[in-house]
PDB file of C-alpha atoms in Angstrom:
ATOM      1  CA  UNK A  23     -13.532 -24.670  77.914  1.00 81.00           C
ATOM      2  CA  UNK A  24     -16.115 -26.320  76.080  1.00 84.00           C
ATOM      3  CA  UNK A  25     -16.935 -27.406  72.740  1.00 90.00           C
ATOM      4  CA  UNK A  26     -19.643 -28.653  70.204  1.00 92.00           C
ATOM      5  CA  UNK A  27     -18.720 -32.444  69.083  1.00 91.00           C
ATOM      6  CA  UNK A  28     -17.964 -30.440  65.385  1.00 93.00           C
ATOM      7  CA  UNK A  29     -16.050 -28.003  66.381  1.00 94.00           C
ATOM      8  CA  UNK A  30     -14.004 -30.588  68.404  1.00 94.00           C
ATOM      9  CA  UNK A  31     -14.062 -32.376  64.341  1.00 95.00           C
ATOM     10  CA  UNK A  32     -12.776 -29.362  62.700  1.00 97.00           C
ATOM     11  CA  UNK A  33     -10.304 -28.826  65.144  1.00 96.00           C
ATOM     12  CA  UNK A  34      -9.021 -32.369  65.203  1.00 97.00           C
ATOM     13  CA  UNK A  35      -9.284 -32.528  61.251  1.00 97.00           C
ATOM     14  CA  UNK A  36      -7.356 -29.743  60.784  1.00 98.00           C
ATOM     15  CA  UNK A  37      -4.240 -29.547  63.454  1.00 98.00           C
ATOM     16  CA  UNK A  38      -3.978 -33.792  62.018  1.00 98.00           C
ATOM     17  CA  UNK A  39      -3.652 -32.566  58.762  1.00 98.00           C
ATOM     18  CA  UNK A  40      -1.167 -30.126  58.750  1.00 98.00           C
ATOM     19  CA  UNK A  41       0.739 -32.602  60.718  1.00 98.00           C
ATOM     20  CA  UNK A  42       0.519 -35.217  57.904  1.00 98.00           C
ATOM     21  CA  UNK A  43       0.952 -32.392  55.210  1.00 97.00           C
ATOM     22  CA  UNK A  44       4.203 -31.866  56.165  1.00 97.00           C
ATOM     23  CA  UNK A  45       5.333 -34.957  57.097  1.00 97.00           C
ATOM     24  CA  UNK A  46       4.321 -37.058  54.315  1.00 96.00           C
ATOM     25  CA  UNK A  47       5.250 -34.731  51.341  1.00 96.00           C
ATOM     26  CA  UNK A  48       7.962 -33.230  50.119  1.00 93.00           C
ATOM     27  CA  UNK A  49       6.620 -30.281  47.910  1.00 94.00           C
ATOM     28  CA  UNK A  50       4.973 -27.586  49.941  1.00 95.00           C
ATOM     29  CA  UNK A  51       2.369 -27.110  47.127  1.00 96.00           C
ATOM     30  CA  UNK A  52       1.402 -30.992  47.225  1.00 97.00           C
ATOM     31  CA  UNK A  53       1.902 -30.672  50.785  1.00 97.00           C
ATOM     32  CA  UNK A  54      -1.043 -28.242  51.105  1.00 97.00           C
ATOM     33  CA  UNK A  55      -2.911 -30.434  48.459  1.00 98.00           C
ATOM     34  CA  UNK A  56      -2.690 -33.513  51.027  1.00 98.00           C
ATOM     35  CA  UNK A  57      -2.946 -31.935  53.799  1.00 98.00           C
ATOM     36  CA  UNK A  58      -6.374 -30.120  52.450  1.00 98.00           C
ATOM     37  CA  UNK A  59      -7.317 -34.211  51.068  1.00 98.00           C
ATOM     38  CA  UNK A  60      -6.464 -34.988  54.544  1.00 98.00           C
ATOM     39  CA  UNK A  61      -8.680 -32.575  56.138  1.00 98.00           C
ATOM     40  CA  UNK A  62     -11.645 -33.336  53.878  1.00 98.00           C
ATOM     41  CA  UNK A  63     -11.243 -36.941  54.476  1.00 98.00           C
ATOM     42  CA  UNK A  64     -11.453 -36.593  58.132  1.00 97.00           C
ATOM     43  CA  UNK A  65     -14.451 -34.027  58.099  1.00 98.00           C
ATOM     44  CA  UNK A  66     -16.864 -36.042  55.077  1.00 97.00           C
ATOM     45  CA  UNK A  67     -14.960 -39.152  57.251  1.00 97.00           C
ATOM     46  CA  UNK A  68     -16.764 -38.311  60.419  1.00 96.00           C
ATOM     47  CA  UNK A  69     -20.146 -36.865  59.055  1.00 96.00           C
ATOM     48  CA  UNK A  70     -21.082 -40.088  57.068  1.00 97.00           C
ATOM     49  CA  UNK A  71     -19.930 -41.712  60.288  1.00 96.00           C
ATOM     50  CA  UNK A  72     -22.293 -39.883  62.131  1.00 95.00           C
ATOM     51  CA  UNK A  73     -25.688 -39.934  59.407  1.00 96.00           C
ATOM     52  CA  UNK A  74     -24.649 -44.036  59.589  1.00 97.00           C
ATOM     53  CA  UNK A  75     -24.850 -44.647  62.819  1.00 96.00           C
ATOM     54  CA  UNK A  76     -28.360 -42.205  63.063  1.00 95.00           C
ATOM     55  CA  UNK A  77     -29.272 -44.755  60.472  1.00 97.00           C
ATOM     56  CA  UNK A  78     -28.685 -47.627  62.357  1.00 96.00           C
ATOM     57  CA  UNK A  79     -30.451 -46.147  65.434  1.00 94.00           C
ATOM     58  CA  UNK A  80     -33.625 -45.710  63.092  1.00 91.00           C
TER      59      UNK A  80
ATOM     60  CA  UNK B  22      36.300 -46.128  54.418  1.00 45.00           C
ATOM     61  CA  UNK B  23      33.252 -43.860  55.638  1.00 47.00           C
ATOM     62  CA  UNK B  24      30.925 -42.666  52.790  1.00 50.00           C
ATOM     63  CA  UNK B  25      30.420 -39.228  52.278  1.00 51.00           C
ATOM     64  CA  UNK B  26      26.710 -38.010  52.975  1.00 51.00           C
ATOM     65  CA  UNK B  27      25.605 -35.526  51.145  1.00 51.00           C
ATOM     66  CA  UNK B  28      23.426 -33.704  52.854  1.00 51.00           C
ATOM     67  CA  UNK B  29      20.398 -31.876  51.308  1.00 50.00           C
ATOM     68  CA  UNK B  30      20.381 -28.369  51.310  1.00 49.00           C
ATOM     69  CA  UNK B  31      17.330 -26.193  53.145  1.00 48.00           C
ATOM     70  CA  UNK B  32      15.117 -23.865  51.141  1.00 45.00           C
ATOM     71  CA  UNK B  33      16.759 -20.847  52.232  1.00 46.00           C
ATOM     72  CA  UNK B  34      20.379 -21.757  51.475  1.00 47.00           C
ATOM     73  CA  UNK B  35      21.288 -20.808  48.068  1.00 47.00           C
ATOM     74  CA  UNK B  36      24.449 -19.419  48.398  1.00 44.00           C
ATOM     75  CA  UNK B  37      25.827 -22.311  50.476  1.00 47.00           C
ATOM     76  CA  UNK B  38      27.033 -25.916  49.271  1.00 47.00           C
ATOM     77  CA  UNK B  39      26.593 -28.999  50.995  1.00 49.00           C
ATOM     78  CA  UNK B  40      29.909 -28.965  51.898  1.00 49.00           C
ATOM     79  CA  UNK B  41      30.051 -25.101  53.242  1.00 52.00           C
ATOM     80  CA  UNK B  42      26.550 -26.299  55.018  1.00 57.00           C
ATOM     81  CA  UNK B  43      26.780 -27.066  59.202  1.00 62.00           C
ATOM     82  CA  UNK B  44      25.566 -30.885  59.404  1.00 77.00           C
ATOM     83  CA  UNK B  45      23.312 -31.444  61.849  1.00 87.00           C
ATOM     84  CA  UNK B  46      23.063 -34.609  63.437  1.00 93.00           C
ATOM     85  CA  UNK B  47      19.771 -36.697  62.786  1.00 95.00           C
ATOM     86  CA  UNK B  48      19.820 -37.813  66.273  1.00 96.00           C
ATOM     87  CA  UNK B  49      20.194 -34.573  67.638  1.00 96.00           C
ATOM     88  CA  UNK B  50      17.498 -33.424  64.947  1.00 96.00           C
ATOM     89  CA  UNK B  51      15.134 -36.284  66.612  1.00 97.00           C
ATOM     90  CA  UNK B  52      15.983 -35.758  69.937  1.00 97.00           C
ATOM     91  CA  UNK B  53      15.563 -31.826  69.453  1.00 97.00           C
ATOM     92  CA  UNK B  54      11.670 -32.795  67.589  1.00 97.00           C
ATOM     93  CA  UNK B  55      10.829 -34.683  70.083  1.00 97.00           C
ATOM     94  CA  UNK B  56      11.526 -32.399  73.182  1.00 98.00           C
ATOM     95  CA  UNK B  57      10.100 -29.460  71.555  1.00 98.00           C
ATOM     96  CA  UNK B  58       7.550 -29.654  68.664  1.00 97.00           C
ATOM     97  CA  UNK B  59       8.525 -28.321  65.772  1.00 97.00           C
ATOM     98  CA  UNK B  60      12.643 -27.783  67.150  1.00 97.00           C
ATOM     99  CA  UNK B  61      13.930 -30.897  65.436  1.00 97.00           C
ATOM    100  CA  UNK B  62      12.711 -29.311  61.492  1.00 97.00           C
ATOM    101  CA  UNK B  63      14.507 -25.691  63.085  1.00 96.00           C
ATOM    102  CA  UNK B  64      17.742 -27.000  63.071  1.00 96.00           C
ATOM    103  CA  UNK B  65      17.723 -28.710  59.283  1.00 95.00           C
ATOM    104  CA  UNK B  66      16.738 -24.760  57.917  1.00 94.00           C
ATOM    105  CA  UNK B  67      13.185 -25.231  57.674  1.00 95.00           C
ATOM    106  CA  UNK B  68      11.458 -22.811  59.964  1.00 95.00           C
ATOM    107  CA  UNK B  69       7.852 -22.414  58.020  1.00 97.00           C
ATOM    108  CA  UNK B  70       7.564 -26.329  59.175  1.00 97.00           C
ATOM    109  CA  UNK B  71       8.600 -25.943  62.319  1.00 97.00           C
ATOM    110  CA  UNK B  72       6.343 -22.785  63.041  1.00 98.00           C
ATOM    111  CA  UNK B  73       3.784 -24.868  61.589  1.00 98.00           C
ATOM    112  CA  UNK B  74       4.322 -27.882  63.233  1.00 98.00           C
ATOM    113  CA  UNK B  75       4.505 -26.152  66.577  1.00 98.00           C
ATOM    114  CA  UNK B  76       1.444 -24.487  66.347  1.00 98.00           C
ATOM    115  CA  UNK B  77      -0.556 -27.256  65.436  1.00 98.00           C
ATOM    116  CA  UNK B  78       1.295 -29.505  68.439  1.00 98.00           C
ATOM    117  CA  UNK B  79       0.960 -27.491  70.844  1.00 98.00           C
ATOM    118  CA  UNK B  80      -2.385 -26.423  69.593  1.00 97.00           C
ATOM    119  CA  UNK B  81      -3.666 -29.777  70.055  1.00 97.00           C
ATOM    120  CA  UNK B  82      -2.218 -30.278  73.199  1.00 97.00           C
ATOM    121  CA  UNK B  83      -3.478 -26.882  74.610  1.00 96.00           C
ATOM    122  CA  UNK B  84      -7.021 -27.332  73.552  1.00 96.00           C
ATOM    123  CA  UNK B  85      -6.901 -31.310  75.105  1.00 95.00           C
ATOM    124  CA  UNK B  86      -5.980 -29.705  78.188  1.00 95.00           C
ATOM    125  CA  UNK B  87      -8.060 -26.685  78.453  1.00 94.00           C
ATOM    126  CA  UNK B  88     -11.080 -29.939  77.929  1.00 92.00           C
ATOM    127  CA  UNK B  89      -9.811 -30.904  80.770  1.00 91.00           C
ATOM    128  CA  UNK B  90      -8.675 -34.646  79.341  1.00 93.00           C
ATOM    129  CA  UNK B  91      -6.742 -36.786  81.197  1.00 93.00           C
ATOM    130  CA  UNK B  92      -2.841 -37.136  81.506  1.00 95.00           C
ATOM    131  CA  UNK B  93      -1.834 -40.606  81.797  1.00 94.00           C
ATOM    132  CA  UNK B  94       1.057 -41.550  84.339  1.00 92.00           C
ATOM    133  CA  UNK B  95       3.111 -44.737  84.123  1.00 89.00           C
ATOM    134  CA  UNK B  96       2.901 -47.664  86.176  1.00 78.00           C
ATOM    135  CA  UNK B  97      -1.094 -47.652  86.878  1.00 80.00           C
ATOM    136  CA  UNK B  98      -0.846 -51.456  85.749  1.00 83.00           C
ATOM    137  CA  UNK B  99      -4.103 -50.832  83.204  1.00 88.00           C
ATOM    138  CA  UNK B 100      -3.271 -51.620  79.448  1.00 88.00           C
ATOM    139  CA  UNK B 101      -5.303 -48.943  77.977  1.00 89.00           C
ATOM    140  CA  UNK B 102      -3.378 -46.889  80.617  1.00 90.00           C
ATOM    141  CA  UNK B 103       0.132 -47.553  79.748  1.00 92.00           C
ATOM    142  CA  UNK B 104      -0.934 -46.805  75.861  1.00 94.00           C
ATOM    143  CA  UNK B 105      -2.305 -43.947  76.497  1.00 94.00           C
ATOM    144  CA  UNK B 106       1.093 -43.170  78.512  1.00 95.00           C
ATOM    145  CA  UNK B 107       3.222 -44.346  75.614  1.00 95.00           C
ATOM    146  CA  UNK B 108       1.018 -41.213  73.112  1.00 96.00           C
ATOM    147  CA  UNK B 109       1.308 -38.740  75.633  1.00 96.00           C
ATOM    148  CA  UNK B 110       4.860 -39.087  76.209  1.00 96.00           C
ATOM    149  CA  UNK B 111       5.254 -38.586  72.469  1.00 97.00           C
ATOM    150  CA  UNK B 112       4.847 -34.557  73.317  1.00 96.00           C
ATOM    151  CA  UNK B 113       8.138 -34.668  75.595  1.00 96.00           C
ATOM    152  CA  UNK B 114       8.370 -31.461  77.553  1.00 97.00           C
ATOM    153  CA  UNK B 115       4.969 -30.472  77.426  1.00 97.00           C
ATOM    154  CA  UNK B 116       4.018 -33.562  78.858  1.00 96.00           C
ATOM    155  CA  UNK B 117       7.048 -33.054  81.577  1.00 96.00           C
ATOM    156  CA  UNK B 118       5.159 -29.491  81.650  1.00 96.00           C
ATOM    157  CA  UNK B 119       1.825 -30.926  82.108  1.00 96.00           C
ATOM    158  CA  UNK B 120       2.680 -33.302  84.660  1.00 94.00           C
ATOM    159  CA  UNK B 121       4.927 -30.374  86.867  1.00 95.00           C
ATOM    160  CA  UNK B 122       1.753 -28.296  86.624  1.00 95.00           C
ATOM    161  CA  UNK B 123      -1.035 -30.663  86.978  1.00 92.00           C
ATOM    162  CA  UNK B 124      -2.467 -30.712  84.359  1.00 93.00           C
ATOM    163  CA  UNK B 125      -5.029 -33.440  83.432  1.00 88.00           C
ATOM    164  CA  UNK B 126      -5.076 -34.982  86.922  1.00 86.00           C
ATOM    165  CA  UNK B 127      -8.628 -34.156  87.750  1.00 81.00           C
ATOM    166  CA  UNK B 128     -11.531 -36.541  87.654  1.00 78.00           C
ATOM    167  CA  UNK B 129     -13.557 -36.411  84.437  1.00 73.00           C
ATOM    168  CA  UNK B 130     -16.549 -34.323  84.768  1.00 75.00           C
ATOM    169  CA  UNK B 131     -17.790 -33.496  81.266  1.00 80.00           C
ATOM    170  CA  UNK B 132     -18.769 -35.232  78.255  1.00 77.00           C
ATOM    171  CA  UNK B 133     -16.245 -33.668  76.223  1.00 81.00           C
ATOM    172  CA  UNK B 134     -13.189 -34.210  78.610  1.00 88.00           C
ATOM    173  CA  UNK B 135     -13.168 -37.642  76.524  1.00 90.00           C
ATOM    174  CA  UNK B 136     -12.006 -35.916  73.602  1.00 92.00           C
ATOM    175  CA  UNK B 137      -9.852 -33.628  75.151  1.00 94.00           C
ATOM    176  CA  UNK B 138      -7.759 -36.964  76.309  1.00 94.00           C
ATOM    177  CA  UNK B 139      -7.573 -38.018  72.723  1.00 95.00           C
ATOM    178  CA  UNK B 140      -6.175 -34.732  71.665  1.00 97.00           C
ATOM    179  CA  UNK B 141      -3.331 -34.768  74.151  1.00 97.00           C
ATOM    180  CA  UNK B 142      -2.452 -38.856  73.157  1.00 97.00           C
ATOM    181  CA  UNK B 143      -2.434 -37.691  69.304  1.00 97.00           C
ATOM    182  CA  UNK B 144      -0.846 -34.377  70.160  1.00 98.00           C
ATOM    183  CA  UNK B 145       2.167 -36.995  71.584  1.00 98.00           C
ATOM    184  CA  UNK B 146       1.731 -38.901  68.539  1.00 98.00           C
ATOM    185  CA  UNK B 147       2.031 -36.031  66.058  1.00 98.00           C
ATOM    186  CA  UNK B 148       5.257 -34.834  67.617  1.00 98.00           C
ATOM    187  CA  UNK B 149       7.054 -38.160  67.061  1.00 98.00           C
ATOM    188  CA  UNK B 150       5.756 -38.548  63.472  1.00 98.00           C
ATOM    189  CA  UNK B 151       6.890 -34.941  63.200  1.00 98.00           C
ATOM    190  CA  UNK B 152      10.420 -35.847  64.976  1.00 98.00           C
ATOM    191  CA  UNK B 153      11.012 -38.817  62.686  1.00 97.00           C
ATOM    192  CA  UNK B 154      10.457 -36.754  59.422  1.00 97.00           C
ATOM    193  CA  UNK B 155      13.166 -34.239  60.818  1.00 97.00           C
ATOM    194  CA  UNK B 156      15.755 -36.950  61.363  1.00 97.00           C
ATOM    195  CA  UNK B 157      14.973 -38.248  57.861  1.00 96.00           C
ATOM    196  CA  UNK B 158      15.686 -34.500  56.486  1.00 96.00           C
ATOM    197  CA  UNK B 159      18.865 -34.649  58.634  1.00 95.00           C
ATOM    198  CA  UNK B 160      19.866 -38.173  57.283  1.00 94.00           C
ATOM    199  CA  UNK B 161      18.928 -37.529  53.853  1.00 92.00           C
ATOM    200  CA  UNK B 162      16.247 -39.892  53.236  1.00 92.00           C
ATOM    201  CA  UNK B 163      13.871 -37.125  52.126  1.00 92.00           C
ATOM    202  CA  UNK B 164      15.292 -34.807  49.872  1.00 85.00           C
ATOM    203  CA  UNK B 165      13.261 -32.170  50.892  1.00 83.00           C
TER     204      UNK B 165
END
């Protein structure tokens, strides 16, 4: 199997957050709001990450 | 004299009090979690979880292997080994599975076997976070 280095991102991002949704909250509708915060965190995480790093390349 | 613990009551037990309601140990409910993803939330009534929890468990560990990342062993006397170990152990039969089967024992040949590694050590991790917050359903020390 292989992967592109985002897909491997969204993957990561999203199998985490469901994890931590569940875990960490005890509603299910504030469970799906933190696990959604968790995912969007770890996706806009990586991405300025990324453009950063470009930037300190350049 | 013991307390009495009242137990909280799953989502899908109306008609039952805590005191009709089968207690479940929270060791057995961490135990159970840790063993099998998802297992440990089964037992306290809460089956969406546990569906979800397994999926995404296993579903991390599945894709690290099928990247073909590394399965640590114990005792190779490297730090970063032994850590690496102590996360993948975290998955408890799949890792036993892994291990019976082969699975991550091959040298590294692609660039994205790296991150196939990762996802098996937070797989590991996952499942004890996910084991803990069963035995604190068990316990009582999250209502719900």
């Amino acid at each position: 199997m292989t992967i592109s280095h985002f897909g491997a991102v969204l993957l990561f991002s999203l199998f985490t957050s469901v994890v931590f949704g569940i875990t960490q909250r005890s509603e299910p509708r504030m469970m799906i709001r933190f696990g959604a915060f968790c995912f969007a965190l770890f996706v806009c995480g990586t991405i300025i990450a990324s453009w950063a790093m470009w930037a300190i390349k350049h | 004299m013991a307390a009495k613990i009242d137990y909280p009551l799953a989502a899908g037990d109306k008609g039952l009090t805590n005191a009709a309601k089968p207690r479940i140990s929270p060791a057995l409910t961490l135990l159970a979690g840790w063993l099998v993803p998802g297992a440990g939330h089964l037992l306290v009534g809460k089956w969406i979880r546990a569906l979800l929890l397994m999926i995404a468990i296993i579903g991390m560990f599945a894709v690290g292997v099928a990247l073909q990342g590394k399965v640590y062993t114990p005792n190779t006397g490297e730090p970063l080994d032994m850590l690496g170990f102590a996360g993948d152990i975290g998955s408890g039969l799949l890792y036993l599975l892994a291990r019976m089967l082969g699975w991550g024992q091959a040298p590294v040949l692609i660039a994205v076997a790296d991150y196939g590694t990762k996802f098996i050590v937070v797989a590991g991790l996952l499942n004890i976070v996910a084991a803990v917050d069963a035995h604190s359903l068990a316990s009582g020390r999250k209502r719900s």
